[in-house]
Amino acid sequence: MNEYERVSKLLSHVLRHEPEFIDIHPDNDGWTDIATLLRQLQIHGTPLSREMLEQIVQDNHTDPFTISSDGLFIRSAQGHCATQTAIDHPPQTPPDILFHGTAISFISDICELGLIAGKRNNVHLSADKNTALEAGARHGDPVVLTIAAGEMFKTGYPFYLADDGVWQTPHVPIKYFS
């Protein structure tokens, strides 16, 4: 792993999972002051320039980040495990069909429990089957589930669209996927 990849993974870790690792304190929406982030990274042995941070934000499609419109704050666009972070996206009407990529080794649990958020705030879904396949491949031999999102929405399940285009919902019951 090169230095660029190492720093990108570290950013994902602190912005999504463990901000206290470098002693930063995101607000309830996950935003962290960029100047503070860069200073704390420096203090903890990972110097990072603003230019390199912006390059990582631009390049990182696996664990995407969002910089605020004023350029002062950053947050992970999705996948927060930190309990204090609940990004407030308004509910939206999803496409009729969405996809979820997972590893085949998880299928028996999924068929028993449905899709659950686990350590995340929500289940992540994709409008694109290939993107779901890539997501599933990160965890082993991939399988893609087809989600009846339109039907779920009509029966009252909320859906949210993250800044990076990932659809999210708290839970997908068994009867809504194949």
PDB file of C-alpha atoms in Angstrom:
ATOM      1  CA  MET A   1       0.000   0.000   0.000  1.00  0.00           C
ATOM      2  CA  ASN A   2       1.467   3.361  -0.984  1.00  0.00           C
ATOM      3  CA  GLU A   3       1.332   6.529   1.146  1.00  0.00           C
ATOM      4  CA  TYR A   4      -1.619   7.980  -0.792  1.00  0.00           C
ATOM      5  CA  GLU A   5      -3.689   4.815  -0.167  1.00  0.00           C
ATOM      6  CA  ARG A   6      -2.643   4.715   3.482  1.00  0.00           C
ATOM      7  CA  VAL A   7      -3.741   8.317   4.064  1.00  0.00           C
ATOM      8  CA  SER A   8      -7.011   7.736   2.196  1.00  0.00           C
ATOM      9  CA  LYS A   9      -7.787   4.709   4.389  1.00  0.00           C
ATOM     10  CA  LEU A  10      -6.887   6.686   7.510  1.00  0.00           C
ATOM     11  CA  LEU A  11      -9.288   9.462   6.480  1.00  0.00           C
ATOM     12  CA  SER A  12     -12.051   6.902   5.960  1.00  0.00           C
ATOM     13  CA  HIS A  13     -11.338   5.439   9.362  1.00  0.00           C
ATOM     14  CA  VAL A  14     -11.418   8.706  11.291  1.00  0.00           C
ATOM     15  CA  LEU A  15     -14.288  10.351   9.387  1.00  0.00           C
ATOM     16  CA  ARG A  16     -16.534   7.263   9.316  1.00  0.00           C
ATOM     17  CA  HIS A  17     -15.676   5.158  12.330  1.00  0.00           C
ATOM     18  CA  GLU A  18     -13.329   6.548  14.953  1.00  0.00           C
ATOM     19  CA  PRO A  19     -12.826  10.336  14.986  1.00  0.00           C
ATOM     20  CA  GLU A  20     -11.335  10.102  18.480  1.00  0.00           C
ATOM     21  CA  PHE A  21      -8.386   8.204  16.935  1.00  0.00           C
ATOM     22  CA  ILE A  22      -6.881  11.613  16.078  1.00  0.00           C
ATOM     23  CA  ASP A  23      -8.920  13.600  18.619  1.00  0.00           C
ATOM     24  CA  ILE A  24     -11.383  15.293  16.268  1.00  0.00           C
ATOM     25  CA  HIS A  25     -15.010  15.938  17.169  1.00  0.00           C
ATOM     26  CA  PRO A  26     -17.428  16.019  14.218  1.00  0.00           C
ATOM     27  CA  ASP A  27     -20.783  17.690  14.722  1.00  0.00           C
ATOM     28  CA  ASN A  28     -24.006  15.650  14.735  1.00  0.00           C
ATOM     29  CA  ASP A  29     -24.120  15.742  10.930  1.00  0.00           C
ATOM     30  CA  GLY A  30     -20.577  14.374  10.621  1.00  0.00           C
ATOM     31  CA  TRP A  31     -18.874  17.649   9.598  1.00  0.00           C
ATOM     32  CA  THR A  32     -15.311  18.288  10.786  1.00  0.00           C
ATOM     33  CA  ASP A  33     -13.404  21.525  10.370  1.00  0.00           C
ATOM     34  CA  ILE A  34     -10.758  20.894   7.690  1.00  0.00           C
ATOM     35  CA  ALA A  35      -8.104  23.024   9.403  1.00  0.00           C
ATOM     36  CA  THR A  36      -8.602  21.035  12.616  1.00  0.00           C
ATOM     37  CA  LEU A  37      -8.494  17.733  10.710  1.00  0.00           C
ATOM     38  CA  LEU A  38      -5.206  18.652   8.997  1.00  0.00           C
ATOM     39  CA  ARG A  39      -3.694  19.875  12.285  1.00  0.00           C
ATOM     40  CA  GLN A  40      -4.710  16.695  14.149  1.00  0.00           C
ATOM     41  CA  LEU A  41      -3.389  14.477  11.360  1.00  0.00           C
ATOM     42  CA  GLN A  42      -0.053  16.346  11.619  1.00  0.00           C
ATOM     43  CA  ILE A  43       0.033  15.952  15.411  1.00  0.00           C
ATOM     44  CA  HIS A  44      -0.657  12.224  15.055  1.00  0.00           C
ATOM     45  CA  GLY A  45       2.138  11.674  12.537  1.00  0.00           C
ATOM     46  CA  THR A  46       0.364  11.999   9.188  1.00  0.00           C
ATOM     47  CA  PRO A  47       1.077  15.384   7.611  1.00  0.00           C
ATOM     48  CA  LEU A  48      -1.401  16.154   4.833  1.00  0.00           C
ATOM     49  CA  SER A  49      -1.657  19.238   2.637  1.00  0.00           C
ATOM     50  CA  ARG A  50      -4.975  20.799   1.686  1.00  0.00           C
ATOM     51  CA  GLU A  51      -4.164  20.013  -1.961  1.00  0.00           C
ATOM     52  CA  MET A  52      -3.606  16.308  -1.234  1.00  0.00           C
ATOM     53  CA  LEU A  53      -6.824  16.196   0.817  1.00  0.00           C
ATOM     54  CA  GLU A  54      -8.767  17.650  -2.111  1.00  0.00           C
ATOM     55  CA  GLN A  55      -7.161  15.107  -4.464  1.00  0.00           C
ATOM     56  CA  ILE A  56      -8.197  12.246  -2.168  1.00  0.00           C
ATOM     57  CA  VAL A  57     -11.759  13.616  -2.016  1.00  0.00           C
ATOM     58  CA  GLN A  58     -11.862  13.827  -5.810  1.00  0.00           C
ATOM     59  CA  ASP A  59     -10.397  10.343  -6.381  1.00  0.00           C
ATOM     60  CA  ASN A  60     -12.059   8.309  -3.628  1.00  0.00           C
ATOM     61  CA  HIS A  61     -15.196   6.610  -4.940  1.00  0.00           C
ATOM     62  CA  THR A  62     -15.145   3.629  -2.553  1.00  0.00           C
ATOM     63  CA  ASP A  63     -15.353   5.632   0.684  1.00  0.00           C
ATOM     64  CA  PRO A  64     -16.445   9.041  -0.620  1.00  0.00           C
ATOM     65  CA  PHE A  65     -16.062  12.334   1.209  1.00  0.00           C
ATOM     66  CA  THR A  66     -17.923  15.626   0.867  1.00  0.00           C
ATOM     67  CA  ILE A  67     -16.423  19.085   1.337  1.00  0.00           C
ATOM     68  CA  SER A  68     -18.927  21.760   2.385  1.00  0.00           C
ATOM     69  CA  SER A  69     -19.927  24.435  -0.120  1.00  0.00           C
ATOM     70  CA  ASP A  70     -17.856  27.037   1.764  1.00  0.00           C
ATOM     71  CA  GLY A  71     -14.813  24.736   1.656  1.00  0.00           C
ATOM     72  CA  LEU A  72     -14.310  24.798   5.426  1.00  0.00           C
ATOM     73  CA  PHE A  73     -15.651  21.396   6.479  1.00  0.00           C
ATOM     74  CA  ILE A  74     -15.430  17.747   5.420  1.00  0.00           C
ATOM     75  CA  ARG A  75     -17.406  14.602   6.194  1.00  0.00           C
ATOM     76  CA  SER A  76     -17.772  11.075   4.963  1.00  0.00           C
ATOM     77  CA  ALA A  77     -20.620  10.970   2.466  1.00  0.00           C
ATOM     78  CA  GLN A  78     -21.891   7.666   3.873  1.00  0.00           C
ATOM     79  CA  GLY A  79     -21.180   4.624   5.984  1.00  0.00           C
ATOM     80  CA  HIS A  80     -20.874   6.214   9.396  1.00  0.00           C
ATOM     81  CA  CYS A  81     -20.466   3.837  12.288  1.00  0.00           C
ATOM     82  CA  ALA A  82     -20.008   6.549  14.864  1.00  0.00           C
ATOM     83  CA  THR A  83     -23.280   6.703  16.780  1.00  0.00           C
ATOM     84  CA  GLN A  84     -23.214  10.478  17.048  1.00  0.00           C
ATOM     85  CA  THR A  85     -23.287  10.875  13.267  1.00  0.00           C
ATOM     86  CA  ALA A  86     -26.601  10.726  11.479  1.00  0.00           C
ATOM     87  CA  ILE A  87     -26.382  12.670   8.236  1.00  0.00           C
ATOM     88  CA  ASP A  88     -29.729  14.297   7.639  1.00  0.00           C
ATOM     89  CA  HIS A  89     -30.771  13.524   4.073  1.00  0.00           C
ATOM     90  CA  PRO A  90     -34.440  14.142   3.341  1.00  0.00           C
ATOM     91  CA  PRO A  91     -36.476  11.049   2.427  1.00  0.00           C
ATOM     92  CA  GLN A  92     -36.815  10.566  -1.336  1.00  0.00           C
ATOM     93  CA  THR A  93     -38.739   8.323  -3.691  1.00  0.00           C
ATOM     94  CA  PRO A  94     -36.342   5.595  -4.863  1.00  0.00           C
ATOM     95  CA  PRO A  95     -36.275   3.895  -8.256  1.00  0.00           C
ATOM     96  CA  ASP A  96     -38.518   0.823  -8.433  1.00  0.00           C
ATOM     97  CA  ILE A  97     -35.478  -1.467  -8.345  1.00  0.00           C
ATOM     98  CA  LEU A  98     -32.229  -1.057  -6.414  1.00  0.00           C
ATOM     99  CA  PHE A  99     -29.348  -3.470  -5.863  1.00  0.00           C
ATOM    100  CA  HIS A 100     -27.285  -4.608  -2.900  1.00  0.00           C
ATOM    101  CA  GLY A 101     -23.906  -6.275  -3.285  1.00  0.00           C
ATOM    102  CA  THR A 102     -22.664  -8.657  -0.640  1.00  0.00           C
ATOM    103  CA  ALA A 103     -20.483 -11.721  -0.282  1.00  0.00           C
ATOM    104  CA  ILE A 104     -22.046 -15.104  -0.879  1.00  0.00           C
ATOM    105  CA  SER A 105     -20.843 -16.137   2.595  1.00  0.00           C
ATOM    106  CA  PHE A 106     -23.380 -13.710   4.136  1.00  0.00           C
ATOM    107  CA  ILE A 107     -26.417 -14.985   2.204  1.00  0.00           C
ATOM    108  CA  SER A 108     -27.698 -17.443   4.823  1.00  0.00           C
ATOM    109  CA  ASP A 109     -27.822 -14.706   7.496  1.00  0.00           C
ATOM    110  CA  ILE A 110     -29.390 -12.252   5.047  1.00  0.00           C
ATOM    111  CA  CYS A 111     -32.079 -14.777   4.102  1.00  0.00           C
ATOM    112  CA  GLU A 112     -32.852 -15.204   7.803  1.00  0.00           C
ATOM    113  CA  LEU A 113     -32.713 -11.561   8.982  1.00  0.00           C
ATOM    114  CA  GLY A 114     -33.158  -9.498   5.837  1.00  0.00           C
ATOM    115  CA  LEU A 115     -30.659  -6.755   5.071  1.00  0.00           C
ATOM    116  CA  ILE A 116     -29.741  -4.949   8.276  1.00  0.00           C
ATOM    117  CA  ALA A 117     -27.504  -1.928   8.766  1.00  0.00           C
ATOM    118  CA  GLY A 118     -25.167  -3.702  11.175  1.00  0.00           C
ATOM    119  CA  LYS A 119     -22.664  -1.134  12.436  1.00  0.00           C
ATOM    120  CA  ARG A 120     -23.788   1.445   9.887  1.00  0.00           C
ATOM    121  CA  ASN A 121     -26.726   3.800  10.217  1.00  0.00           C
ATOM    122  CA  ASN A 122     -28.440   2.371   7.115  1.00  0.00           C
ATOM    123  CA  VAL A 123     -28.285  -0.396   4.516  1.00  0.00           C
ATOM    124  CA  HIS A 124     -26.508   0.823   1.361  1.00  0.00           C
ATOM    125  CA  LEU A 125     -28.126   0.214  -2.030  1.00  0.00           C
ATOM    126  CA  SER A 126     -27.148   1.043  -5.583  1.00  0.00           C
ATOM    127  CA  ALA A 127     -29.145   2.019  -8.647  1.00  0.00           C
ATOM    128  CA  ASP A 128     -26.464   0.287 -10.726  1.00  0.00           C
ATOM    129  CA  LYS A 129     -25.967  -3.491 -10.685  1.00  0.00           C
ATOM    130  CA  ASN A 130     -22.235  -3.270 -11.527  1.00  0.00           C
ATOM    131  CA  THR A 131     -21.590  -0.908  -8.611  1.00  0.00           C
ATOM    132  CA  ALA A 132     -23.370  -3.352  -6.288  1.00  0.00           C
ATOM    133  CA  LEU A 133     -21.248  -6.184  -7.683  1.00  0.00           C
ATOM    134  CA  GLU A 134     -18.051  -4.222  -6.963  1.00  0.00           C
ATOM    135  CA  ALA A 135     -19.257  -3.511  -3.409  1.00  0.00           C
ATOM    136  CA  GLY A 136     -19.985  -7.185  -2.821  1.00  0.00           C
ATOM    137  CA  ALA A 137     -16.568  -8.193  -4.156  1.00  0.00           C
ATOM    138  CA  ARG A 138     -14.871  -6.223  -1.357  1.00  0.00           C
ATOM    139  CA  HIS A 139     -16.079  -8.885   1.095  1.00  0.00           C
ATOM    140  CA  GLY A 140     -15.517 -12.116  -0.874  1.00  0.00           C
ATOM    141  CA  ASP A 141     -17.219 -13.905  -3.763  1.00  0.00           C
ATOM    142  CA  PRO A 142     -19.925 -11.390  -4.705  1.00  0.00           C
ATOM    143  CA  VAL A 143     -23.641 -11.821  -5.161  1.00  0.00           C
ATOM    144  CA  VAL A 144     -26.110  -9.066  -6.059  1.00  0.00           C
ATOM    145  CA  LEU A 145     -29.581  -8.901  -4.548  1.00  0.00           C
ATOM    146  CA  THR A 146     -32.411  -7.152  -6.390  1.00  0.00           C
ATOM    147  CA  ILE A 147     -34.434  -4.931  -4.065  1.00  0.00           C
ATOM    148  CA  ALA A 148     -38.083  -3.996  -4.702  1.00  0.00           C
ATOM    149  CA  ALA A 149     -37.440  -0.458  -3.473  1.00  0.00           C
ATOM    150  CA  GLY A 150     -40.520   1.088  -5.075  1.00  0.00           C
ATOM    151  CA  GLU A 151     -42.758  -1.451  -3.369  1.00  0.00           C
ATOM    152  CA  MET A 152     -40.977  -0.902  -0.044  1.00  0.00           C
ATOM    153  CA  PHE A 153     -41.421   2.853  -0.352  1.00  0.00           C
ATOM    154  CA  LYS A 154     -45.151   2.489  -1.093  1.00  0.00           C
ATOM    155  CA  THR A 155     -45.565   0.529   2.137  1.00  0.00           C
ATOM    156  CA  GLY A 156     -43.840   3.191   4.237  1.00  0.00           C
ATOM    157  CA  TYR A 157     -40.131   2.397   4.264  1.00  0.00           C
ATOM    158  CA  PRO A 158     -38.005   5.561   4.067  1.00  0.00           C
ATOM    159  CA  PHE A 159     -35.225   5.935   1.490  1.00  0.00           C
ATOM    160  CA  TYR A 160     -32.440   8.500   1.485  1.00  0.00           C
ATOM    161  CA  LEU A 161     -30.038   9.478  -1.269  1.00  0.00           C
ATOM    162  CA  ALA A 162     -26.505  10.211  -0.004  1.00  0.00           C
ATOM    163  CA  ASP A 163     -24.311  12.925  -1.494  1.00  0.00           C
ATOM    164  CA  ASP A 164     -22.456  10.309  -3.554  1.00  0.00           C
ATOM    165  CA  GLY A 165     -25.561   8.721  -5.103  1.00  0.00           C
ATOM    166  CA  VAL A 166     -25.831   5.747  -2.739  1.00  0.00           C
ATOM    167  CA  TRP A 167     -29.394   4.930  -1.699  1.00  0.00           C
ATOM    168  CA  GLN A 168     -29.945   4.086   1.957  1.00  0.00           C
ATOM    169  CA  THR A 169     -32.736   2.618   4.075  1.00  0.00           C
ATOM    170  CA  PRO A 170     -32.724   1.326   7.659  1.00  0.00           C
ATOM    171  CA  HIS A 171     -33.681  -2.293   6.827  1.00  0.00           C
ATOM    172  CA  VAL A 172     -34.745  -4.451   3.881  1.00  0.00           C
ATOM    173  CA  PRO A 173     -37.105  -7.256   4.951  1.00  0.00           C
ATOM    174  CA  ILE A 174     -36.738 -10.644   3.256  1.00  0.00           C
ATOM    175  CA  LYS A 175     -39.924 -10.308   1.210  1.00  0.00           C
ATOM    176  CA  TYR A 176     -38.510  -7.304  -0.690  1.00  0.00           C
ATOM    177  CA  PHE A 177     -35.421  -8.886  -2.264  1.00  0.00           C
ATOM    178  CA  SER A 178     -34.526 -11.689  -4.598  1.00  0.00           C
TER     179      SER A 178
END
